[in-house]
CSV table of C-alpha atoms in Angstrom, one decimal:
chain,number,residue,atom,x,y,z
A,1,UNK,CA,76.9,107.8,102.4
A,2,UNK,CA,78.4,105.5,104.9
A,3,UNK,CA,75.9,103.0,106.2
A,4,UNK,CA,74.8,102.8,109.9
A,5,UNK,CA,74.5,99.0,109.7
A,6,UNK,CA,76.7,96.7,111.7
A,7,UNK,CA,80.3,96.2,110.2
A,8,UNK,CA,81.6,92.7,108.6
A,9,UNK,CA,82.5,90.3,111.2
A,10,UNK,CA,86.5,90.5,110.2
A,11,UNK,CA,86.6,94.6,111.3
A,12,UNK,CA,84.6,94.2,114.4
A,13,UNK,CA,87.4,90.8,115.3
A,14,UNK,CA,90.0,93.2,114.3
A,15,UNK,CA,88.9,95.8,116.9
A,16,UNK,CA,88.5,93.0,119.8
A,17,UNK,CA,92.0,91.6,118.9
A,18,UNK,CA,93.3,95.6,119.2
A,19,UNK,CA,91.3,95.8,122.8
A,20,UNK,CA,93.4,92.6,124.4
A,21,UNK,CA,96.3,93.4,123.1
A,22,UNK,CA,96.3,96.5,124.4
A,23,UNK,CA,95.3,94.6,128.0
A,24,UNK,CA,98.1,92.6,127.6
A,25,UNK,CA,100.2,91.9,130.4
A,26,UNK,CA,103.9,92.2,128.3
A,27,UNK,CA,107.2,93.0,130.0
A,28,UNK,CA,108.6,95.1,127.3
A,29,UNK,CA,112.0,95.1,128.9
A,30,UNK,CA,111.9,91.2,127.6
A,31,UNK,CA,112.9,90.9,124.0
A,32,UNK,CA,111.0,87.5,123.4
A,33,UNK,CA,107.8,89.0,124.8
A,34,UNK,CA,108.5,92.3,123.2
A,35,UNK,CA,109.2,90.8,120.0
A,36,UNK,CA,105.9,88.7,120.1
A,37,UNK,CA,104.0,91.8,121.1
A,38,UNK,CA,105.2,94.0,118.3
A,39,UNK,CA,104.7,91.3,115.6
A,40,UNK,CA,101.2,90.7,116.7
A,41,UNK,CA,100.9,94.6,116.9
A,42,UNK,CA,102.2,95.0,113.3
A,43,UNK,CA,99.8,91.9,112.0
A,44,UNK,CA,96.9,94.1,113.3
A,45,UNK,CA,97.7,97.2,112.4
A,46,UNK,CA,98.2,96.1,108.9
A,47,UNK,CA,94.7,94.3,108.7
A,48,UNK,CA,93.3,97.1,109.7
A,49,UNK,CA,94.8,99.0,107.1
A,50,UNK,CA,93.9,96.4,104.4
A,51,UNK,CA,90.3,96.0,105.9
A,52,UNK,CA,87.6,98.6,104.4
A,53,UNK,CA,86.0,100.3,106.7
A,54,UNK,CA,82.5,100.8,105.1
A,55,UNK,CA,79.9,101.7,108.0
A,56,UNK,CA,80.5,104.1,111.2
A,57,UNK,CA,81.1,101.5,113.2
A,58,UNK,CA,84.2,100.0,111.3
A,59,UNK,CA,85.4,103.9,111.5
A,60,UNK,CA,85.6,103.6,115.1
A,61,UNK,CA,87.0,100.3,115.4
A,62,UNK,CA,89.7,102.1,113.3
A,63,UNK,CA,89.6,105.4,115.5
A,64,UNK,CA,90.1,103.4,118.1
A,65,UNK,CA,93.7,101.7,116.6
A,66,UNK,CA,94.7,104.6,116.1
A,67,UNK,CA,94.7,106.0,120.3
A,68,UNK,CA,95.9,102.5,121.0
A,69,UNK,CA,98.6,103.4,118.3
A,70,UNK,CA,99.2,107.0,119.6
A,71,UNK,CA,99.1,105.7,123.1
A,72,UNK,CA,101.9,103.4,122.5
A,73,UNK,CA,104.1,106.3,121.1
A,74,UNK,CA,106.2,106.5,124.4
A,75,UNK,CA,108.1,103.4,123.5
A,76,UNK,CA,108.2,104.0,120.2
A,77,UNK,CA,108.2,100.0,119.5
A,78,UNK,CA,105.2,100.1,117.1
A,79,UNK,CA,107.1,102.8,114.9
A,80,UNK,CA,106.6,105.9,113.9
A,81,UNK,CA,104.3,105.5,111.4
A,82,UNK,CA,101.0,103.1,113.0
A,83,UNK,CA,99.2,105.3,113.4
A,84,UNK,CA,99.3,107.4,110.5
A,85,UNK,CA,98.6,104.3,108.3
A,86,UNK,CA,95.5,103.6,110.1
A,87,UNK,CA,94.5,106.9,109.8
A,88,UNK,CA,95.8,106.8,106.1
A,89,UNK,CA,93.6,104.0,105.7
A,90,UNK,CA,90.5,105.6,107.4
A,91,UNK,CA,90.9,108.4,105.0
A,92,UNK,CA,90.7,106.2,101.9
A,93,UNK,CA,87.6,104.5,103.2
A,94,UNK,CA,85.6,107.7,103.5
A,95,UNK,CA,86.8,109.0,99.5
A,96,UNK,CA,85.8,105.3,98.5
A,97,UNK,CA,82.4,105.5,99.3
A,98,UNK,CA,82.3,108.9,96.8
A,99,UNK,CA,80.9,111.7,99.0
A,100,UNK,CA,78.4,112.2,100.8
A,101,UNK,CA,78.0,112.1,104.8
């Protein structure tokens, strides 16, 4: 059963990190800023992935990466495969905690 307590510190600064980048002001059209963007992007997304999620709250920090993710799918600069790793990673998170609701 997944708890309903508050998540660790490092999900929940995940999740704030995911929220200003996606605020971020980035020309896209500029490859220094669009490089930094999609590195910082790509550091996230795979903390995220790496990062249990092991309450409902860290769940929906990871819900929520993954419409940023999908969002983002019109330039096609994240990759093709975001947000299917975060959702990957969601998966695993539920079948590690063995059942249950």
């Amino acid at each position: 059963m997944i708890s309903l307590t508050a998540e660790p510190v490092r999900l929940r600064a995940l999740g704030v990190a995911v929220g200003l980048l996606a605020l971020a002001a980035v020309d896209l059209d500029d490859p220094g800023q669009a490089r930094a963007y999609y590195a910082t992007a790509e550091q996230l997304v795979a903390a995220l992935v790496e990062t249990p999620a092991t309450t409902i709250e860290g769940l929906k920090v990871k819900a929520e990466a993954v419409a940023w993710c999908c969002a983002s799918r019109s330039d096609f600069g994240l990759g093709v495969t975001s947000s299917e790793r975060v959702i990957a990673s969601m998966l695993l998170d539920l079948l590690a905690r063995g059942g249950g609701t």
